[in-house]
Amino acid sequence: MQQVMTAAPERRAVRVQGIVQGVGFRPFVYALAHRCGLSGCVRNDAEGVRIEVEGAPGDLECFLRALVGEAPPLARVEAVTWEPLPLAGDSGFHIDASRSAPARRTLVSPDVATCGACLRELFDTRDRRYRYPFINCTDCGPRFTIVRGVPYDRPLTTMAGFAMCERCRVEYEDPANRRFHAQPNACPDCGPQVRLVDPAGRELQAGADPLRQAAALLRAGAVLAVKGLGGYHLACDPCNPRAVAALRARKARQDKPFALMARDIDDAGELCEVRPEEAELLQRPARPIVLLERRPGCRVDPAVAPRQRTLGVMLAYTPLHHLLLGEAGLPLVMTSGNRSDEPIAYRDEDAFEQLAGIADAFLVHNRPIHVRCDDSVLALGARGAAFPIRRSRGYAPAPLRLAEPVSRPLLACGAELKAAFCLAREQHAFVSHHIGDLQNYETLRSYVEAVESYSRLFDIQPQAIACDLHPEYFATRHAHEAAAVAGLPLVEVQHHEAHVASCLADNERPTGERVIGVAFDGTGLGTDGAVWGGEVFTGSVREGFLRRAHLEYVPLPGCDAAVRRPSRMVVSYLAALYGLEDMLRLPLAPLRDLGEREVRCLARMAEQGVNSPPTSSAGRLFDAVAVLLGLPGAHRPTYEGQAAVELELAADPEARGEAYPVPLRAGEGSWIFELRELIRAIVEDLRRGESPGRIAARFHVSLAAALDDCCRRLRDWEGLGAVALSGGCFQNRLLLALLTERLDASGFQVYTHGRVPANDGGLALGQAVLADQRLRRGG
Ligand code: ZN
Ligand code: ZN
Ligand code: FE
């Protein structure tokens, strides 16, 4: 028998890629190497983590398996590769200081909510960080919002200015410590400090505890600006109607709901019904705002979310929040710190300038915010699956995996509203945080800066640029300029095709999969020059999409003016249906409100096509129906999509009722959903005194039925079994639920959004994958 010999030792260089920096990966490797009895070293570099290990082959194998299987909770290991090295004969295992290398392939982690261990210390009177608002460790704390460059190390974060004290340094250097290489590590002796100041920057009652004072002000009804992770919030007591009214008036925000922050899941449960899936969403490390059903008898002032059944609630996610909410003994309104329409303030000087007229006092600190990043918003959709409405803090800049690598690095510029861009390289799509509506200088600057910062951070030099067809979008103009300057190919992608592709990429579907794509949306430029928005396509990301059906065209009187004043759309639909004189005799409140002169003028504009392009927008149809029903926020909406939101809210959940007729007629090259019978039926129901709640419910049922019918016909015709749902209208949970239910019953595979929003915030992802395929086809 052969004698078992100890196999000769080997040395290997191991490369780990993914989200492996700033998540406690090196201490994990250190502990693991010790456990496996290996010598060597580990360090961060610009491509991720590089490890050298030496020992018996069996131990090395063991080490490699555990490297993936036991990785720390916040890490995302995407690839582990290794190559042999000559033996070094070193003893022990150590951690090298980071070094920057030319290639930057590392991923930056999103910000992470305070972990359980840090929370216990925060409230432990014997702990040296008792009540310290910046406590953190390798499992939690700020990341993306403080990172200035890679590799992720203290000198390249906004913590660079704080020198660690002796005790913090010892923790930072001790591989057995929870704070080993935690870059934002700090304590009351050496780290950032909070201050409470008046709008002029003068300290309020120096010497007193700023957090206790801030809490006392909030309880007394004050509005506070609170510096957070990705920007400033405005905070007040949500149960104090005077405080809420003051905040609304000063912020010039009439109806758009304010988000709330609760200390923990129990406090959230006192405000809202929290289902188990929602509790899971609330407690994710990203701590998104989750839309929850308001609890009957909940004391929150109705003006926090006028006429809504839901409240947007998030849980405290920084130690400062935990302390402030704990001291206040209240949930708080925590809405983005901006004047209406401006992006959230994140630089201290800007915050004081922008918010001086809004906040009574400022709770600030001296750790700079490097990246502006709003709170993310999620809701629970059909079949218990969550979908994002805004993907930002806690999610960005983690990349999304693509089903297929892109053929070259590319930049997709997104749309005008809810702007977010996408940089794609190989199998990764980096969809940016929510940047906002590209309609003021501050947001435009922030967009351009973010594109630069992402390409630097992730080392992506685009070889092609994708954008929308709409020539007036800032993002489109930016794309044209950037392509011209760098001499890169530019690919223009139709808006609603991009929505459908975005949904497929969101679901990691193979690019060759042929589907029916439904894009129900606000507006986007079509290939025929009309304003599209109620579209059904067939095709695949690889081959592109063909328009198979759309909502009937009606004039969009005054273009954007019709978006701001939905009553214009009512005239448009009714004029087409009844003719001007008969329409004027209809006893309809919205027509009376407009007045005969304006109705005539709009009807003439529409008829003669003056500044009234044809539109098939589903969003505008929702607007018109909301106005017809006389819903309070529909006539003069104060935020984008308000009329449609109120139509969904108005729908009586008990009264689904029968569908109104929406016949599908053959048009030139595609089918057309006729709307005249639908509008006529609604007007007749109104004249008969039917309740708006019932009509709104039937309207939703009608659209679901019409779309299901259209999808079944397309299946019969082209043999397609899957349907992708995208576009802003699918944030409407009633429409989403009704349609999903029907399509399920018809035997379709249904794809809905889960990783990026169905609205324009997810558009860039679709632009990227479609542009890549078009470039491949082109050569
Ligand atoms: Zn922690
Ligand atoms: Zn310290
Ligand atoms: Fe859109």
mmCIF file of C-alpha atoms in Angstrom, residues 534-758:
data_model
loop_
_atom_site.group_PDB
_atom_site.id
_atom_site.type_symbol
_atom_site.label_atom_id
_atom_site.label_comp_id
_atom_site.label_asym_id
_atom_site.label_seq_id
_atom_site.Cartn_x
_atom_site.Cartn_y
_atom_site.Cartn_z
ATOM 1 C CA GLY A 534 -50.427 53.678 -24.771
ATOM 2 C CA GLU A 535 -48.493 51.126 -26.804
ATOM 3 C CA VAL A 536 -48.360 47.395 -27.415
ATOM 4 C CA PHE A 537 -45.343 45.907 -29.180
ATOM 5 C CA THR A 538 -44.092 42.485 -30.157
ATOM 6 C CA GLY A 539 -40.471 41.523 -30.614
ATOM 7 C CA SER A 540 -37.295 41.018 -28.638
ATOM 8 C CA VAL A 541 -34.454 43.118 -27.348
ATOM 9 C CA ARG A 542 -32.198 41.433 -29.916
ATOM 10 C CA GLU A 543 -34.351 42.076 -32.985
ATOM 11 C CA GLY A 544 -36.156 45.175 -31.791
ATOM 12 C CA PHE A 545 -39.881 45.812 -31.414
ATOM 13 C CA LEU A 546 -42.782 46.406 -33.771
ATOM 14 C CA ARG A 547 -45.756 48.509 -32.729
ATOM 15 C CA ARG A 548 -48.830 46.259 -32.906
ATOM 16 C CA ALA A 549 -51.509 48.314 -31.160
ATOM 17 C CA HIS A 550 -51.983 51.707 -29.557
ATOM 18 C CA LEU A 551 -54.601 53.914 -27.970
ATOM 19 C CA GLU A 552 -56.536 55.978 -30.462
ATOM 20 C CA TYR A 553 -54.898 59.295 -31.310
ATOM 21 C CA VAL A 554 -56.507 62.456 -29.964
ATOM 22 C CA PRO A 555 -55.059 65.965 -30.160
ATOM 23 C CA LEU A 556 -52.841 67.064 -27.261
ATOM 24 C CA PRO A 557 -53.872 70.731 -27.081
ATOM 25 C CA GLY A 558 -50.884 72.859 -26.138
ATOM 26 C CA CYS A 559 -48.514 69.896 -25.577
ATOM 27 C CA ASP A 560 -47.011 70.371 -22.103
ATOM 28 C CA ALA A 561 -49.850 72.725 -21.194
ATOM 29 C CA ALA A 562 -52.207 69.746 -21.513
ATOM 30 C CA VAL A 563 -50.048 67.843 -19.039
ATOM 31 C CA ARG A 564 -50.171 70.679 -16.530
ATOM 32 C CA ARG A 565 -53.901 71.307 -17.104
ATOM 33 C CA PRO A 566 -55.602 67.928 -17.623
ATOM 34 C CA SER A 567 -58.970 69.627 -18.267
ATOM 35 C CA ARG A 568 -57.616 70.435 -21.737
ATOM 36 C CA MET A 569 -57.618 66.704 -22.466
ATOM 37 C CA VAL A 570 -61.303 66.431 -21.591
ATOM 38 C CA VAL A 571 -62.111 68.975 -24.278
ATOM 39 C CA SER A 572 -59.924 67.052 -26.673
ATOM 40 C CA TYR A 573 -61.757 63.743 -26.119
ATOM 41 C CA LEU A 574 -65.245 65.232 -25.981
ATOM 42 C CA ALA A 575 -64.806 67.454 -29.031
ATOM 43 C CA ALA A 576 -63.762 64.446 -31.053
ATOM 44 C CA LEU A 577 -66.749 62.485 -29.758
ATOM 45 C CA TYR A 578 -69.637 64.936 -29.661
ATOM 46 C CA GLY A 579 -68.601 67.860 -31.836
ATOM 47 C CA LEU A 580 -68.204 71.318 -30.372
ATOM 48 C CA GLU A 581 -71.815 72.502 -30.112
ATOM 49 C CA ASP A 582 -73.156 69.287 -28.590
ATOM 50 C CA MET A 583 -70.243 69.162 -26.209
ATOM 51 C CA LEU A 584 -71.022 72.658 -24.953
ATOM 52 C CA ARG A 585 -74.523 71.508 -24.025
ATOM 53 C CA LEU A 586 -73.213 68.627 -21.875
ATOM 54 C CA PRO A 587 -73.889 69.323 -18.196
ATOM 55 C CA LEU A 588 -70.351 68.503 -17.143
ATOM 56 C CA ALA A 589 -68.626 70.358 -14.326
ATOM 57 C CA PRO A 590 -65.138 70.443 -15.872
ATOM 58 C CA LEU A 591 -66.494 72.167 -18.972
ATOM 59 C CA ARG A 592 -68.327 74.726 -16.825
ATOM 60 C CA ASP A 593 -65.118 75.327 -14.897
ATOM 61 C CA LEU A 594 -63.161 75.989 -18.065
ATOM 62 C CA GLY A 595 -65.806 78.382 -19.387
ATOM 63 C CA GLU A 596 -67.279 78.450 -22.879
ATOM 64 C CA ARG A 597 -64.626 80.745 -24.310
ATOM 65 C CA GLU A 598 -61.747 78.523 -23.363
ATOM 66 C CA VAL A 599 -63.571 75.365 -24.406
ATOM 67 C CA ARG A 600 -64.191 76.862 -27.853
ATOM 68 C CA CYS A 601 -60.632 78.034 -28.129
ATOM 69 C CA LEU A 602 -59.206 74.637 -27.136
ATOM 70 C CA ALA A 603 -61.567 72.787 -29.436
ATOM 71 C CA ARG A 604 -60.504 74.984 -32.330
ATOM 72 C CA MET A 605 -56.844 74.494 -31.493
ATOM 73 C CA ALA A 606 -57.345 70.737 -31.416
ATOM 74 C CA GLU A 607 -59.381 70.665 -34.601
ATOM 75 C CA GLN A 608 -56.916 72.739 -36.589
ATOM 76 C CA GLY A 609 -53.936 70.924 -35.119
ATOM 77 C CA VAL A 610 -52.372 74.143 -33.772
ATOM 78 C CA ASN A 611 -49.658 73.086 -31.327
ATOM 79 C CA SER A 612 -51.754 69.968 -30.822
ATOM 80 C CA PRO A 613 -49.857 66.872 -31.918
ATOM 81 C CA PRO A 614 -51.797 63.606 -31.944
ATOM 82 C CA THR A 615 -51.253 61.542 -28.825
ATOM 83 C CA SER A 616 -51.898 57.943 -27.785
ATOM 84 C CA SER A 617 -50.797 58.595 -24.190
ATOM 85 C CA ALA A 618 -52.398 56.409 -21.536
ATOM 86 C CA GLY A 619 -51.405 58.958 -18.900
ATOM 87 C CA ARG A 620 -53.463 61.624 -20.637
ATOM 88 C CA LEU A 621 -56.458 59.277 -20.796
ATOM 89 C CA PHE A 622 -56.186 58.789 -17.016
ATOM 90 C CA ASP A 623 -55.980 62.587 -16.663
ATOM 91 C CA ALA A 624 -59.095 63.167 -18.733
ATOM 92 C CA VAL A 625 -61.144 60.587 -16.864
ATOM 93 C CA ALA A 626 -59.993 61.977 -13.496
ATOM 94 C CA VAL A 627 -61.134 65.449 -14.566
ATOM 95 C CA LEU A 628 -64.453 64.123 -15.881
ATOM 96 C CA LEU A 629 -65.091 62.563 -12.484
ATOM 97 C CA GLY A 630 -64.375 65.906 -10.825
ATOM 98 C CA LEU A 631 -61.610 64.545 -8.599
ATOM 99 C CA PRO A 632 -60.176 67.286 -6.396
ATOM 100 C CA GLY A 633 -56.548 67.181 -7.494
ATOM 101 C CA ALA A 634 -57.271 66.500 -11.160
ATOM 102 C CA HIS A 635 -58.325 69.944 -12.315
ATOM 103 C CA ARG A 636 -55.099 71.716 -11.405
ATOM 104 C CA PRO A 637 -52.565 69.098 -10.357
ATOM 105 C CA THR A 638 -49.680 70.306 -8.201
ATOM 106 C CA TYR A 639 -47.344 67.388 -8.900
ATOM 107 C CA GLU A 640 -46.629 65.166 -11.887
ATOM 108 C CA GLY A 641 -49.141 62.360 -12.332
ATOM 109 C CA GLN A 642 -51.488 63.642 -9.621
ATOM 110 C CA ALA A 643 -54.676 63.234 -11.678
ATOM 111 C CA ALA A 644 -53.856 59.592 -12.418
ATOM 112 C CA VAL A 645 -52.934 58.951 -8.787
ATOM 113 C CA GLU A 646 -56.251 60.367 -7.644
ATOM 114 C CA LEU A 647 -58.141 58.271 -10.177
ATOM 115 C CA GLU A 648 -56.584 55.133 -8.741
ATOM 116 C CA LEU A 649 -57.408 56.304 -5.212
ATOM 117 C CA ALA A 650 -60.969 57.133 -6.165
ATOM 118 C CA ALA A 651 -61.647 53.630 -7.474
ATOM 119 C CA ASP A 652 -64.017 51.874 -5.103
ATOM 120 C CA PRO A 653 -62.205 48.640 -4.204
ATOM 121 C CA GLU A 654 -65.515 46.835 -3.654
ATOM 122 C CA ALA A 655 -66.999 47.841 -7.011
ATOM 123 C CA ARG A 656 -64.941 46.402 -9.826
ATOM 124 C CA GLY A 657 -67.993 46.034 -12.017
ATOM 125 C CA GLU A 658 -68.224 45.333 -15.675
ATOM 126 C CA ALA A 659 -65.767 46.614 -18.273
ATOM 127 C CA TYR A 660 -66.781 49.508 -20.529
ATOM 128 C CA PRO A 661 -66.371 48.686 -24.211
ATOM 129 C CA VAL A 662 -62.926 49.431 -25.696
ATOM 130 C CA PRO A 663 -63.116 47.922 -29.193
ATOM 131 C CA LEU A 664 -59.945 47.058 -31.064
ATOM 132 C CA ARG A 665 -60.065 48.177 -34.680
ATOM 133 C CA ALA A 666 -57.599 47.473 -37.448
ATOM 134 C CA GLY A 667 -55.596 50.547 -38.389
ATOM 135 C CA GLU A 668 -52.700 51.099 -40.726
ATOM 136 C CA GLY A 669 -50.019 48.662 -39.644
ATOM 137 C CA SER A 670 -51.360 48.291 -36.133
ATOM 138 C CA TRP A 671 -54.558 47.886 -34.167
ATOM 139 C CA ILE A 672 -56.201 50.813 -32.460
ATOM 140 C CA PHE A 673 -57.974 50.822 -29.107
ATOM 141 C CA GLU A 674 -61.049 52.962 -29.772
ATOM 142 C CA LEU A 675 -61.841 55.269 -26.893
ATOM 143 C CA ARG A 676 -65.035 56.959 -27.996
ATOM 144 C CA GLU A 677 -67.365 54.315 -26.573
ATOM 145 C CA LEU A 678 -65.426 54.292 -23.318
ATOM 146 C CA ILE A 679 -65.695 58.065 -22.888
ATOM 147 C CA ARG A 680 -69.346 58.052 -23.951
ATOM 148 C CA ALA A 681 -70.160 55.341 -21.414
ATOM 149 C CA ILE A 682 -68.411 57.273 -18.653
ATOM 150 C CA VAL A 683 -70.267 60.484 -19.523
ATOM 151 C CA GLU A 684 -73.554 58.580 -19.520
ATOM 152 C CA ASP A 685 -72.794 56.983 -16.166
ATOM 153 C CA LEU A 686 -72.016 60.428 -14.787
ATOM 154 C CA ARG A 687 -75.296 61.850 -16.091
ATOM 155 C CA ARG A 688 -77.145 58.954 -14.494
ATOM 156 C CA GLY A 689 -75.554 59.899 -11.168
ATOM 157 C CA GLU A 690 -73.275 56.879 -10.882
ATOM 158 C CA SER A 691 -70.634 57.351 -8.131
ATOM 159 C CA PRO A 692 -67.149 58.422 -9.236
ATOM 160 C CA GLY A 693 -65.731 55.536 -7.168
ATOM 161 C CA ARG A 694 -67.643 53.001 -9.249
ATOM 162 C CA ILE A 695 -66.815 54.664 -12.540
ATOM 163 C CA ALA A 696 -63.112 54.866 -11.647
ATOM 164 C CA ALA A 697 -63.115 51.161 -10.751
ATOM 165 C CA ARG A 698 -64.855 50.223 -14.004
ATOM 166 C CA PHE A 699 -62.380 52.351 -15.978
ATOM 167 C CA HIS A 700 -59.448 50.359 -14.558
ATOM 168 C CA VAL A 701 -61.240 47.081 -15.274
ATOM 169 C CA SER A 702 -61.867 48.242 -18.850
ATOM 170 C CA LEU A 703 -58.205 48.937 -19.584
ATOM 171 C CA ALA A 704 -57.152 45.594 -18.082
ATOM 172 C CA ALA A 705 -59.770 43.764 -20.150
ATOM 173 C CA ALA A 706 -58.825 45.585 -23.360
ATOM 174 C CA LEU A 707 -55.115 44.877 -22.899
ATOM 175 C CA ASP A 708 -55.705 41.233 -22.041
ATOM 176 C CA ASP A 709 -57.882 40.891 -25.129
ATOM 177 C CA CYS A 710 -55.204 42.474 -27.308
ATOM 178 C CA CYS A 711 -52.476 40.229 -25.864
ATOM 179 C CA ARG A 712 -54.563 37.117 -26.533
ATOM 180 C CA ARG A 713 -55.082 38.162 -30.143
ATOM 181 C CA LEU A 714 -51.363 38.754 -30.570
ATOM 182 C CA ARG A 715 -50.683 35.340 -29.087
ATOM 183 C CA ASP A 716 -53.054 33.736 -31.596
ATOM 184 C CA TRP A 717 -51.328 35.596 -34.361
ATOM 185 C CA GLU A 718 -47.653 35.347 -33.429
ATOM 186 C CA GLY A 719 -47.625 32.551 -30.869
ATOM 187 C CA LEU A 720 -46.108 34.638 -28.062
ATOM 188 C CA GLY A 721 -46.604 33.461 -24.499
ATOM 189 C CA ALA A 722 -45.011 36.194 -22.376
ATOM 190 C CA VAL A 723 -46.036 39.786 -21.673
ATOM 191 C CA ALA A 724 -43.755 42.536 -20.284
ATOM 192 C CA LEU A 725 -45.474 45.442 -18.498
ATOM 193 C CA SER A 726 -43.706 48.790 -18.274
ATOM 194 C CA GLY A 727 -44.261 52.543 -18.260
ATOM 195 C CA GLY A 728 -45.303 54.951 -15.530
ATOM 196 C CA CYS A 729 -48.948 53.765 -15.485
ATOM 197 C CA PHE A 730 -47.829 50.477 -13.960
ATOM 198 C CA GLN A 731 -47.063 52.262 -10.725
ATOM 199 C CA ASN A 732 -50.835 52.228 -10.500
ATOM 200 C CA ARG A 733 -51.244 49.212 -8.281
ATOM 201 C CA LEU A 734 -54.883 48.676 -9.179
ATOM 202 C CA LEU A 735 -54.190 48.554 -12.919
ATOM 203 C CA LEU A 736 -51.150 46.348 -12.320
ATOM 204 C CA ALA A 737 -53.130 43.918 -10.148
ATOM 205 C CA LEU A 738 -56.168 43.747 -12.461
ATOM 206 C CA LEU A 739 -54.084 43.214 -15.586
ATOM 207 C CA THR A 740 -51.678 40.715 -14.013
ATOM 208 C CA GLU A 741 -54.656 38.748 -12.734
ATOM 209 C CA ARG A 742 -56.233 38.599 -16.181
ATOM 210 C CA LEU A 743 -53.023 37.776 -18.025
ATOM 211 C CA ASP A 744 -52.268 35.047 -15.480
ATOM 212 C CA ALA A 745 -55.731 33.614 -16.039
ATOM 213 C CA SER A 746 -55.144 33.735 -19.799
ATOM 214 C CA GLY A 747 -52.027 31.618 -19.280
ATOM 215 C CA PHE A 748 -49.385 34.274 -20.005
ATOM 216 C CA GLN A 749 -45.988 34.516 -18.376
ATOM 217 C CA VAL A 750 -46.045 38.091 -17.010
ATOM 218 C CA TYR A 751 -42.901 40.174 -16.428
ATOM 219 C CA THR A 752 -43.172 43.251 -14.218
ATOM 220 C CA HIS A 753 -40.525 45.558 -12.761
ATOM 221 C CA GLY A 754 -38.629 44.565 -9.627
ATOM 222 C CA ARG A 755 -35.162 46.146 -9.750
ATOM 223 C CA VAL A 756 -35.695 49.446 -11.589
ATOM 224 C CA PRO A 757 -38.831 51.617 -11.720
ATOM 225 C CA ALA A 758 -41.490 51.136 -14.411
#
